[in-house]
Amino acid sequence: MAPPGPLHVMAGVLRRPDGAVLVTERPPGKHLAGLWEFPGGKLEPDEIPFAGLVRELREELGIEVREAYPLLVLPWRYEAFQLLLDTWVVTAWDGTPGPLEGQGLQWHRPEALTPAQLAPADQAILRTLLAG
Ligand code: C5P
């Protein structure tokens, strides 16, 4: 049987007008617990990527995404599985992001983020943000 394909995971870089971006802490008990990430999660079957991004950020942060553009699709291999981290920059939303799942939330300018505190795939996203 063919091995399962990569997990398609959506991630959103919420960017405020002052340039700060939102990172959230992965909760205890989950893969990479305690590391920080750009919020998001798995795309559902038959869901288009933008809809998955909107749903994940609604579920995790209680916001309604109004405008976002694709930044990069990053293939990544963790020990047990592979993922495609489909990353969008979110430039407009309704509501105030809140920790709906009890997760830590922090806003930082990308230059002020400490790469080692981010999930490994998210460190690659940060490099792209810094290069842009
Ligand atoms: O959040 P969730 O557990 O649904 O994410 C699925 C997988 O994608 C996890 O292994 C998580 O570590 C990874 N992920 C990531 N960076 C993100 C979001 C998710 O590496 N920004």
PDB file of C-alpha atoms and ligand atoms in Angstrom:
ATOM      1  CA  MET A   1       0.000   0.000   0.000  1.00  0.00           C
ATOM      2  CA  ALA A   2       1.270   3.500  -0.759  1.00  0.00           C
ATOM      3  CA  PRO A   3       2.378   5.473   2.303  1.00  0.00           C
ATOM      4  CA  PRO A   4      -0.020   8.222   3.378  1.00  0.00           C
ATOM      5  CA  GLY A   5       0.604  11.563   1.687  1.00  0.00           C
ATOM      6  CA  PRO A   6       1.683  14.623   3.606  1.00  0.00           C
ATOM      7  CA  LEU A   7      -0.735  16.270   6.013  1.00  0.00           C
ATOM      8  CA  HIS A   8      -1.990  19.549   4.582  1.00  0.00           C
ATOM      9  CA  VAL A   9      -1.766  22.053   7.434  1.00  0.00           C
ATOM     10  CA  MET A  10      -2.814  25.708   7.258  1.00  0.00           C
ATOM     11  CA  ALA A  11      -0.905  28.428   9.111  1.00  0.00           C
ATOM     12  CA  GLY A  12      -1.746  32.125   9.351  1.00  0.00           C
ATOM     13  CA  VAL A  13       0.702  34.940  10.004  1.00  0.00           C
ATOM     14  CA  LEU A  14      -1.528  37.660  11.438  1.00  0.00           C
ATOM     15  CA  ARG A  15       0.248  40.907  10.703  1.00  0.00           C
ATOM     16  CA  ARG A  16      -0.723  44.154  12.402  1.00  0.00           C
ATOM     17  CA  PRO A  17      -0.189  47.543  10.726  1.00  0.00           C
ATOM     18  CA  ASP A  18       2.824  48.136  13.039  1.00  0.00           C
ATOM     19  CA  GLY A  19       4.472  44.999  11.610  1.00  0.00           C
ATOM     20  CA  ALA A  20       4.027  42.775  14.688  1.00  0.00           C
ATOM     21  CA  VAL A  21       2.959  39.181  14.012  1.00  0.00           C
ATOM     22  CA  LEU A  22       1.065  36.781  16.277  1.00  0.00           C
ATOM     23  CA  VAL A  23       2.597  33.573  17.616  1.00  0.00           C
ATOM     24  CA  THR A  24       0.773  31.038  19.788  1.00  0.00           C
ATOM     25  CA  GLU A  25       2.061  28.381  22.141  1.00  0.00           C
ATOM     26  CA  ARG A  26       1.384  24.721  21.371  1.00  0.00           C
ATOM     27  CA  PRO A  27      -0.600  23.326  24.289  1.00  0.00           C
ATOM     28  CA  PRO A  28       0.570  20.537  26.620  1.00  0.00           C
ATOM     29  CA  GLY A  29      -0.046  17.038  25.310  1.00  0.00           C
ATOM     30  CA  LYS A  30       0.166  18.019  21.629  1.00  0.00           C
ATOM     31  CA  HIS A  31       3.045  17.390  19.227  1.00  0.00           C
ATOM     32  CA  LEU A  32       5.771  20.021  19.857  1.00  0.00           C
ATOM     33  CA  ALA A  33       4.067  21.187  23.087  1.00  0.00           C
ATOM     34  CA  GLY A  34       5.596  24.334  24.544  1.00  0.00           C
ATOM     35  CA  LEU A  35       7.012  25.571  21.253  1.00  0.00           C
ATOM     36  CA  TRP A  36       5.488  28.570  19.516  1.00  0.00           C
ATOM     37  CA  GLU A  37       3.930  28.582  16.063  1.00  0.00           C
ATOM     38  CA  PHE A  38       1.955  30.619  13.615  1.00  0.00           C
ATOM     39  CA  PRO A  39      -1.590  29.493  14.443  1.00  0.00           C
ATOM     40  CA  GLY A  40      -3.456  27.039  12.260  1.00  0.00           C
ATOM     41  CA  GLY A  41      -4.158  23.357  11.875  1.00  0.00           C
ATOM     42  CA  LYS A  42      -5.119  20.529   9.574  1.00  0.00           C
ATOM     43  CA  LEU A  43      -7.189  21.079   6.465  1.00  0.00           C
ATOM     44  CA  GLU A  44     -10.336  18.926   6.409  1.00  0.00           C
ATOM     45  CA  PRO A  45     -11.151  16.615   3.485  1.00  0.00           C
ATOM     46  CA  ASP A  46     -12.740  18.513   0.586  1.00  0.00           C
ATOM     47  CA  GLU A  47     -12.068  21.873   2.220  1.00  0.00           C
ATOM     48  CA  ILE A  48     -10.371  24.533   0.107  1.00  0.00           C
ATOM     49  CA  PRO A  49      -7.253  26.024   1.735  1.00  0.00           C
ATOM     50  CA  PHE A  50      -8.593  29.538   2.324  1.00  0.00           C
ATOM     51  CA  ALA A  51     -11.722  28.108   3.991  1.00  0.00           C
ATOM     52  CA  GLY A  52      -9.543  25.895   6.203  1.00  0.00           C
ATOM     53  CA  LEU A  53      -7.447  28.887   7.240  1.00  0.00           C
ATOM     54  CA  VAL A  54     -10.578  30.898   8.089  1.00  0.00           C
ATOM     55  CA  ARG A  55     -12.061  27.985  10.091  1.00  0.00           C
ATOM     56  CA  GLU A  56      -8.877  27.262  12.046  1.00  0.00           C
ATOM     57  CA  LEU A  57      -8.355  30.897  13.037  1.00  0.00           C
ATOM     58  CA  ARG A  58     -12.025  31.204  14.004  1.00  0.00           C
ATOM     59  CA  GLU A  59     -11.769  28.071  16.187  1.00  0.00           C
ATOM     60  CA  GLU A  60      -8.428  28.944  17.816  1.00  0.00           C
ATOM     61  CA  LEU A  61      -8.610  32.735  18.093  1.00  0.00           C
ATOM     62  CA  GLY A  62     -12.249  33.740  17.606  1.00  0.00           C
ATOM     63  CA  ILE A  63     -11.531  36.043  14.669  1.00  0.00           C
ATOM     64  CA  GLU A  64     -13.037  36.280  11.182  1.00  0.00           C
ATOM     65  CA  VAL A  65     -10.351  36.541   8.533  1.00  0.00           C
ATOM     66  CA  ARG A  66     -11.250  39.199   5.967  1.00  0.00           C
ATOM     67  CA  GLU A  67      -8.100  39.319   3.831  1.00  0.00           C
ATOM     68  CA  ALA A  68      -5.104  37.026   3.434  1.00  0.00           C
ATOM     69  CA  TYR A  69      -2.573  36.170   0.762  1.00  0.00           C
ATOM     70  CA  PRO A  70      -0.466  33.038   0.278  1.00  0.00           C
ATOM     71  CA  LEU A  71       3.139  33.317   1.473  1.00  0.00           C
ATOM     72  CA  LEU A  72       4.573  29.852   0.879  1.00  0.00           C
ATOM     73  CA  VAL A  73       3.813  26.150   0.852  1.00  0.00           C
ATOM     74  CA  LEU A  74       6.512  24.486   2.905  1.00  0.00           C
ATOM     75  CA  PRO A  75       7.056  20.713   2.698  1.00  0.00           C
ATOM     76  CA  TRP A  76       8.342  19.527   6.069  1.00  0.00           C
ATOM     77  CA  ARG A  77       9.261  16.151   7.506  1.00  0.00           C
ATOM     78  CA  TYR A  78       8.822  15.430  11.208  1.00  0.00           C
ATOM     79  CA  GLU A  79       9.972  12.045  12.471  1.00  0.00           C
ATOM     80  CA  ALA A  80       6.630  10.276  12.215  1.00  0.00           C
ATOM     81  CA  PHE A  81       4.957  12.114   9.338  1.00  0.00           C
ATOM     82  CA  GLN A  82       5.301  14.736   6.638  1.00  0.00           C
ATOM     83  CA  LEU A  83       3.326  17.896   6.212  1.00  0.00           C
ATOM     84  CA  LEU A  84       2.749  20.670   3.769  1.00  0.00           C
ATOM     85  CA  LEU A  85       2.581  23.846   5.767  1.00  0.00           C
ATOM     86  CA  ASP A  86       0.384  26.100   3.652  1.00  0.00           C
ATOM     87  CA  THR A  87       1.164  29.543   5.044  1.00  0.00           C
ATOM     88  CA  TRP A  88      -0.777  32.745   4.469  1.00  0.00           C
ATOM     89  CA  VAL A  89      -0.244  36.296   5.670  1.00  0.00           C
ATOM     90  CA  VAL A  90      -3.465  37.607   7.209  1.00  0.00           C
ATOM     91  CA  THR A  91      -3.707  41.358   6.806  1.00  0.00           C
ATOM     92  CA  ALA A  92      -7.297  42.066   7.909  1.00  0.00           C
ATOM     93  CA  TRP A  93      -9.669  40.379  10.334  1.00  0.00           C
ATOM     94  CA  ASP A  94     -12.699  41.149  12.498  1.00  0.00           C
ATOM     95  CA  GLY A  95     -12.495  40.684  16.254  1.00  0.00           C
ATOM     96  CA  THR A  96      -9.596  40.511  18.677  1.00  0.00           C
ATOM     97  CA  PRO A  97      -7.534  37.324  18.700  1.00  0.00           C
ATOM     98  CA  GLY A  98      -8.027  35.532  22.019  1.00  0.00           C
ATOM     99  CA  PRO A  99      -6.770  32.246  23.502  1.00  0.00           C
ATOM    100  CA  LEU A 100      -9.897  30.176  22.838  1.00  0.00           C
ATOM    101  CA  GLU A 101      -7.958  26.966  23.491  1.00  0.00           C
ATOM    102  CA  GLY A 102      -6.067  28.356  26.514  1.00  0.00           C
ATOM    103  CA  GLN A 103      -2.899  28.815  24.471  1.00  0.00           C
ATOM    104  CA  GLY A 104      -0.306  31.543  25.068  1.00  0.00           C
ATOM    105  CA  LEU A 105      -0.482  34.446  22.578  1.00  0.00           C
ATOM    106  CA  GLN A 106       2.274  36.946  21.861  1.00  0.00           C
ATOM    107  CA  TRP A 107       2.793  39.720  19.317  1.00  0.00           C
ATOM    108  CA  HIS A 108       6.338  40.445  18.196  1.00  0.00           C
ATOM    109  CA  ARG A 109       8.024  42.018  15.241  1.00  0.00           C
ATOM    110  CA  PRO A 110       9.577  39.147  13.216  1.00  0.00           C
ATOM    111  CA  GLU A 111      13.115  40.418  13.992  1.00  0.00           C
ATOM    112  CA  ALA A 112      12.370  40.042  17.716  1.00  0.00           C
ATOM    113  CA  LEU A 113      11.278  36.388  17.564  1.00  0.00           C
ATOM    114  CA  THR A 114      13.701  33.780  18.928  1.00  0.00           C
ATOM    115  CA  PRO A 115      13.883  31.045  16.265  1.00  0.00           C
ATOM    116  CA  ALA A 116      14.676  28.249  18.762  1.00  0.00           C
ATOM    117  CA  GLN A 117      11.362  28.895  20.546  1.00  0.00           C
ATOM    118  CA  LEU A 118       9.401  28.207  17.355  1.00  0.00           C
ATOM    119  CA  ALA A 119       8.366  24.797  15.996  1.00  0.00           C
ATOM    120  CA  PRO A 120      11.000  23.750  13.417  1.00  0.00           C
ATOM    121  CA  ALA A 121       8.779  24.296  10.370  1.00  0.00           C
ATOM    122  CA  ASP A 122       7.790  27.697  11.712  1.00  0.00           C
ATOM    123  CA  GLN A 123      11.460  28.668  11.916  1.00  0.00           C
ATOM    124  CA  ALA A 124      11.522  28.290   8.126  1.00  0.00           C
ATOM    125  CA  ILE A 125       8.439  30.528   7.845  1.00  0.00           C
ATOM    126  CA  LEU A 126      10.218  33.107   9.969  1.00  0.00           C
ATOM    127  CA  ARG A 127      13.220  33.015   7.636  1.00  0.00           C
ATOM    128  CA  THR A 128      10.894  33.734   4.709  1.00  0.00           C
ATOM    129  CA  LEU A 129       9.290  36.641   6.580  1.00  0.00           C
ATOM    130  CA  LEU A 130      12.687  38.100   7.425  1.00  0.00           C
ATOM    131  CA  ALA A 131      13.902  37.700   3.848  1.00  0.00           C
ATOM    132  CA  GLY A 132      10.814  39.488   2.489  1.00  0.00           C
TER     133      GLY A 132
HETATM  134  O1  C5P B   1      -2.222  22.117  15.204  1.00  0.00           O
HETATM  135  P1  C5P B   1      -2.268  20.700  14.674  1.00  0.00           P
HETATM  136  O2  C5P B   1      -1.810  19.693  15.714  1.00  0.00           O
HETATM  137  O3  C5P B   1      -3.549  20.347  14.004  1.00  0.00           O
HETATM  138  O4  C5P B   1      -1.154  20.679  13.529  1.00  0.00           O
HETATM  139  C1  C5P B   1      -0.862  19.522  12.789  1.00  0.00           C
HETATM  140  C2  C5P B   1       0.648  19.353  12.672  1.00  0.00           C
HETATM  141  O5  C5P B   1       1.213  20.486  12.012  1.00  0.00           O
HETATM  142  C3  C5P B   1       1.355  19.256  14.022  1.00  0.00           C
HETATM  143  O6  C5P B   1       2.328  18.247  13.947  1.00  0.00           O
HETATM  144  C4  C5P B   1       2.021  20.598  14.185  1.00  0.00           C
HETATM  145  O7  C5P B   1       3.211  20.469  14.917  1.00  0.00           O
HETATM  146  C5  C5P B   1       2.273  21.034  12.769  1.00  0.00           C
HETATM  147  N1  C5P B   1       2.239  22.503  12.672  1.00  0.00           N
HETATM  148  C6  C5P B   1       3.432  23.199  12.520  1.00  0.00           C
HETATM  149  N2  C5P B   1       3.403  24.567  12.434  1.00  0.00           N
HETATM  150  C7  C5P B   1       2.226  25.243  12.485  1.00  0.00           C
HETATM  151  C8  C5P B   1       0.996  24.550  12.639  1.00  0.00           C
HETATM  152  C9  C5P B   1       1.047  23.168  12.728  1.00  0.00           C
HETATM  153  O8  C5P B   1       4.519  22.582  12.463  1.00  0.00           O
HETATM  154  N3  C5P B   1       2.233  26.571  12.383  1.00  0.00           N
END
